[in-house]
Coordinates of N, CA and C in Angstrom, one line a residue:
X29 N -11.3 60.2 107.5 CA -10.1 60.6 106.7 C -10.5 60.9 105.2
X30 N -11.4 60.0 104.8 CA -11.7 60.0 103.4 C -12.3 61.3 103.3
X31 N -12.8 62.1 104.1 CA -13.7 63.3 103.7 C -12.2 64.5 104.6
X32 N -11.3 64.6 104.8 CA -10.3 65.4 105.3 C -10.0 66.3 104.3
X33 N -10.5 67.8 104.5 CA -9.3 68.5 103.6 C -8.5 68.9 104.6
X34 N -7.2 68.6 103.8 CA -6.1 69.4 104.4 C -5.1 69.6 103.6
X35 N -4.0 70.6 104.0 CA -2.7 70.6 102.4 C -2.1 69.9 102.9
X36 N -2.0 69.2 103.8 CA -0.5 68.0 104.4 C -1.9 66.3 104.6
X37 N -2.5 66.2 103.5 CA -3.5 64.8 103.6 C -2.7 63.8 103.3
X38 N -1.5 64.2 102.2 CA -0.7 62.5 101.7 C -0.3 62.3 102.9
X39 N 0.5 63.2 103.4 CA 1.8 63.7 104.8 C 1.1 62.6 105.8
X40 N 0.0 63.4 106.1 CA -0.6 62.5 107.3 C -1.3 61.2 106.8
X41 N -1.6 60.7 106.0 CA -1.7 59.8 105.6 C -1.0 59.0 105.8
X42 N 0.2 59.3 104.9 CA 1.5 58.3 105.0 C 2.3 58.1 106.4
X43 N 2.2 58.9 107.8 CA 2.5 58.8 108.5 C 1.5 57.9 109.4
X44 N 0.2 58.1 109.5 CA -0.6 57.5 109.6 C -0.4 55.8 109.2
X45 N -0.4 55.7 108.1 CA 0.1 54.1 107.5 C 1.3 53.6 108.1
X46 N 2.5 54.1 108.2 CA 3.4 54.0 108.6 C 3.3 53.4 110.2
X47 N 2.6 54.4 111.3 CA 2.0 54.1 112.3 C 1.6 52.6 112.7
X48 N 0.5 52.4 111.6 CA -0.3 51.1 112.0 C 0.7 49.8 111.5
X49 N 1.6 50.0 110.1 CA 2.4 48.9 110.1 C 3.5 48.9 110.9
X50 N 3.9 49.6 111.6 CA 5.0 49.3 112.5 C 4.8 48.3 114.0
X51 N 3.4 48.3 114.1 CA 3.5 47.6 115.8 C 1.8 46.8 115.7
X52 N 1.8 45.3 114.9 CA 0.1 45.1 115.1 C -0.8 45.1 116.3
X53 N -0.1 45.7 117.2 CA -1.0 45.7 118.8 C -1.3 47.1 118.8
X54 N -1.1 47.7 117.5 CA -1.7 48.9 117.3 C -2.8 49.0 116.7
X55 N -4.0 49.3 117.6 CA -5.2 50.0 116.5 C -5.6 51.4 116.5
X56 N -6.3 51.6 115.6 CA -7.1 53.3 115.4 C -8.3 53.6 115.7
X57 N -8.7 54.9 115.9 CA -10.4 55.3 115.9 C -10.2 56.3 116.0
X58 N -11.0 56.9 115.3 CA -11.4 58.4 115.1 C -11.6 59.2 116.5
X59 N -10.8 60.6 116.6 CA -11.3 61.2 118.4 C -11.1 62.3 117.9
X60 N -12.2 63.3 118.1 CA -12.1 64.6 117.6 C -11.7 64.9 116.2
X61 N -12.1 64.4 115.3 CA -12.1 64.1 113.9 C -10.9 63.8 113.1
X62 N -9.8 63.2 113.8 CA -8.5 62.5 113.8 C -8.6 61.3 114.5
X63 N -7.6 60.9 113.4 CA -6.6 59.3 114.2 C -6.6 59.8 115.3
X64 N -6.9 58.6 116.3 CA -6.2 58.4 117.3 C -5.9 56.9 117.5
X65 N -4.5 56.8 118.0 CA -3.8 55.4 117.8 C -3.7 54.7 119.3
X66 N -4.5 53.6 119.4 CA -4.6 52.9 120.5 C -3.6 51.8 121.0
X67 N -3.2 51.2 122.3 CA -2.4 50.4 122.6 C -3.1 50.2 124.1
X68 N -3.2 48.9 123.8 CA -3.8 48.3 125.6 C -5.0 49.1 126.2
X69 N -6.1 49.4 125.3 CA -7.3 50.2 125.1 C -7.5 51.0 125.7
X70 N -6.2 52.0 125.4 CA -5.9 53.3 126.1 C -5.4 54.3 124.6
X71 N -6.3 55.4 124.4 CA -6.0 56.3 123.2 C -3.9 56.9 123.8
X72 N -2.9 56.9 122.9 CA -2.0 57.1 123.7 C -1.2 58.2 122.7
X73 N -1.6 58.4 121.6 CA -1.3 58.9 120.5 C -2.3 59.7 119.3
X74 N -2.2 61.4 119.6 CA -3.9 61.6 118.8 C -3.3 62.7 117.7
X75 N -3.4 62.9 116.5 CA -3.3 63.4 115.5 C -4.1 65.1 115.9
X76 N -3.4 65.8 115.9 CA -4.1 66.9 116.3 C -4.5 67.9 114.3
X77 N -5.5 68.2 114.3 CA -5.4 68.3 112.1 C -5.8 69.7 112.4
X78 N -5.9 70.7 113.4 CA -6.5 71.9 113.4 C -6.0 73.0 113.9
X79 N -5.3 74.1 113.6 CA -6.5 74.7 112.5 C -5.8 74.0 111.2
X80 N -6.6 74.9 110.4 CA -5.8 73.7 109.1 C -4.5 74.7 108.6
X81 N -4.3 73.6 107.6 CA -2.4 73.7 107.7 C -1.5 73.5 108.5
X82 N -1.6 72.7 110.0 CA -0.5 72.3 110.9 C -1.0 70.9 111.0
X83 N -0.1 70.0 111.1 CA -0.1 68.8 111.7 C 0.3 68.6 112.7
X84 N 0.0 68.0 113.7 CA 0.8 67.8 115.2 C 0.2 66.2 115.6
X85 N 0.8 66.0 116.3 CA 0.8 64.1 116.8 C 1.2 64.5 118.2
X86 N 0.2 64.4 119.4 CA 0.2 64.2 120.7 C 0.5 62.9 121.3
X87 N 1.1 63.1 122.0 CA 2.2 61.8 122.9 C 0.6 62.1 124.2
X88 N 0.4 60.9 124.8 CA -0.4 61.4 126.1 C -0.9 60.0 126.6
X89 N -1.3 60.1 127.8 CA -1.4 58.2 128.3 C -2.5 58.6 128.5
X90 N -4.0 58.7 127.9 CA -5.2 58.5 128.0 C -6.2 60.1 128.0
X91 N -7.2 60.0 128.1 CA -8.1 61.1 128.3 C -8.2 61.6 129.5
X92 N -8.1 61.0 130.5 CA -8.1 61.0 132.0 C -6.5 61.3 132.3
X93 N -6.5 62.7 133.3 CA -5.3 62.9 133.3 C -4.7 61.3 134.6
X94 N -3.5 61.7 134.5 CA -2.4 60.1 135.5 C -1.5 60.6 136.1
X95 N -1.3 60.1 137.4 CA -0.8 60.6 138.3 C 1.0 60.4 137.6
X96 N 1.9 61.2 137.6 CA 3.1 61.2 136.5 C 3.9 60.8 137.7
X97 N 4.1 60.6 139.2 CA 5.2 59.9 140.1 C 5.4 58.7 139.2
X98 N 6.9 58.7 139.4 CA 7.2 57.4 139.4 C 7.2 57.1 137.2
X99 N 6.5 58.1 136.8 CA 6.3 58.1 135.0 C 8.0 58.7 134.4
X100 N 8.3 57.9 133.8 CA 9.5 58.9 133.0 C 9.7 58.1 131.5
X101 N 10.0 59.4 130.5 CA 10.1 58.6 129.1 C 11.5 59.4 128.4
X102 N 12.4 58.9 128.4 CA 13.8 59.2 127.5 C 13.3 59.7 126.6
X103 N 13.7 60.8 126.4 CA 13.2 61.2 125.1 C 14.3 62.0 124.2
X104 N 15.2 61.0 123.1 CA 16.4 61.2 122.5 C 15.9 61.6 121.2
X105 N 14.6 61.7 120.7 CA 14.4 62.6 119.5 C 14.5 63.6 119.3
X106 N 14.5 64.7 120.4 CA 14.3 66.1 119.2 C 13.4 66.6 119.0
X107 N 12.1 65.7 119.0 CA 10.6 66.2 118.4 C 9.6 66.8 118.9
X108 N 9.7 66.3 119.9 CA 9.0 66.5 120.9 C 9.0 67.9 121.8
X109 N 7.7 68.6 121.7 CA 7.9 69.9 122.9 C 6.8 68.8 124.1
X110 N 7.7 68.9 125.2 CA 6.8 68.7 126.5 C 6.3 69.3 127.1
X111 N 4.7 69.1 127.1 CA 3.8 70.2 127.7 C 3.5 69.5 129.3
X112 N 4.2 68.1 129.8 CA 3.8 67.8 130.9 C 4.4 66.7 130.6
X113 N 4.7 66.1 132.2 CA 5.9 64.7 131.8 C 5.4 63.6 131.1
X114 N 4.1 63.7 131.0 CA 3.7 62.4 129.8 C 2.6 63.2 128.9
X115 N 2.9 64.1 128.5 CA 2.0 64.7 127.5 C 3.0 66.1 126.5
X116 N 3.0 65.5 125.2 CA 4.0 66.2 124.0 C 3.4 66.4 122.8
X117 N 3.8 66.9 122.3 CA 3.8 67.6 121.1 C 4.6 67.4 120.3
X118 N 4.4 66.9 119.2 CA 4.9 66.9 117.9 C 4.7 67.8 116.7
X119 N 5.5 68.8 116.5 CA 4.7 69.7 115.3 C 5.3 69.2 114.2
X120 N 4.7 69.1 113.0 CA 5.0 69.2 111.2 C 4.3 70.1 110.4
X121 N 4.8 71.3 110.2 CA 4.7 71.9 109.6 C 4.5 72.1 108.0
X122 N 5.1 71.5 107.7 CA 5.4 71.2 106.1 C 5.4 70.0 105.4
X123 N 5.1 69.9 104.3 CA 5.4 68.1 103.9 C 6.9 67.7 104.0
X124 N 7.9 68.7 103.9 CA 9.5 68.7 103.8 C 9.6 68.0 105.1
X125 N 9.4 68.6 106.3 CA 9.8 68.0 107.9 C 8.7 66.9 107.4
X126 N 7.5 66.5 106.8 CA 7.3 65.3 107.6 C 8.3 64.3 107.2
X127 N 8.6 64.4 105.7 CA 9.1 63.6 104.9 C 10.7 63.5 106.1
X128 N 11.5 64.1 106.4 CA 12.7 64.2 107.3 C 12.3 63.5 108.7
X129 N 11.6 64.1 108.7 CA 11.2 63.3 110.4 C 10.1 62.0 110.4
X130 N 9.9 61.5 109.5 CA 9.0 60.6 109.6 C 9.2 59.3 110.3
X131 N 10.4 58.9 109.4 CA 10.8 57.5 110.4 C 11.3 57.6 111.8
X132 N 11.6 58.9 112.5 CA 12.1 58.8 113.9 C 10.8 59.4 114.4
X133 N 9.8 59.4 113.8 CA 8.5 60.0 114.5 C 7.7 58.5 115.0
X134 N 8.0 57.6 113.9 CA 7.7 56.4 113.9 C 8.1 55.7 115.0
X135 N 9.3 55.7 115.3 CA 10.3 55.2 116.1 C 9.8 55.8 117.5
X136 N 9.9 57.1 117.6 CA 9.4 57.6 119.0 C 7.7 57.0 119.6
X137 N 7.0 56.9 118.2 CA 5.7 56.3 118.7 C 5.4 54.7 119.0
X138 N 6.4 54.3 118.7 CA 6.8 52.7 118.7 C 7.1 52.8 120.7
X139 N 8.3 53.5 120.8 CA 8.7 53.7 122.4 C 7.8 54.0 122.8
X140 N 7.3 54.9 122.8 CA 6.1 55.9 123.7 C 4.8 55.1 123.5
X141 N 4.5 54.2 123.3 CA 3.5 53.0 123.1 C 3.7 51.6 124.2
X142 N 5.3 51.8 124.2 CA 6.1 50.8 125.3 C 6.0 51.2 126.8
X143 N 6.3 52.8 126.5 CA 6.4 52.7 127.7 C 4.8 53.4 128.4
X144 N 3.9 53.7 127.8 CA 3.0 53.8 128.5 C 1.8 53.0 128.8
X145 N 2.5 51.4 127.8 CA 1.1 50.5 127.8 C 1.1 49.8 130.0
X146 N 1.5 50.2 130.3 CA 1.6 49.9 131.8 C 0.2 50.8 132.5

């Protein structure tokens, strides 16, 4: 992170921070030169930083695709494009949307951390 250029670096930063203080059974590590946010030592949550100028935050239950019977996640935010029933998309385009959507981005990664630590 310390070496990231990007024009949304406070954006993701502060989302980033926000991340790790909301849930301490949350940790990080770098995967493909982004956060990625761990829970029950499964990557479940990956910062997508490329090309530059977009930020996106992937919803996904591991590297290894998972069989989705029987998988379902409510999903009352808004934010989310579903590219597959346990794998999404989050776009932020701008510092404006992150700043608007930050705390329910928080909130959705708080759930989506729940319901995939199984």
């Amino acid at each position: 992170m310390a070496e990231l250029e990007h024009p949304l670096k406070a954006e993701i930063e502060t989302v980033r921070a926000a991340i790790l203080a909301s849930d301490a059974s949350i940790t990080e590590r770098i995967k493909w030169k982004a956060p990625s946010f761990v829970h029950s030592g499964d990557d479940r949550i990956t910062f997508r930083l490329a090309p530059k100028g977009i930020f996106q935050v992937i919803l996904h239950r591991g590297a290894k695709v998972k069989d989705t019977t029987g998988f379902a996640f409510e999903d009352d935010s808004g934010l989310v494009e579903w590219l597959a029933p346990d794998r999404g998309v989050v776009t932020l385009p701008d510092a404006k949307t992150v700043k608007a959507k930050k705390a329910a981005l928080v909130k959705l990664v708080g759930r989506w951390m729940k319901a995939t630590a199984t």
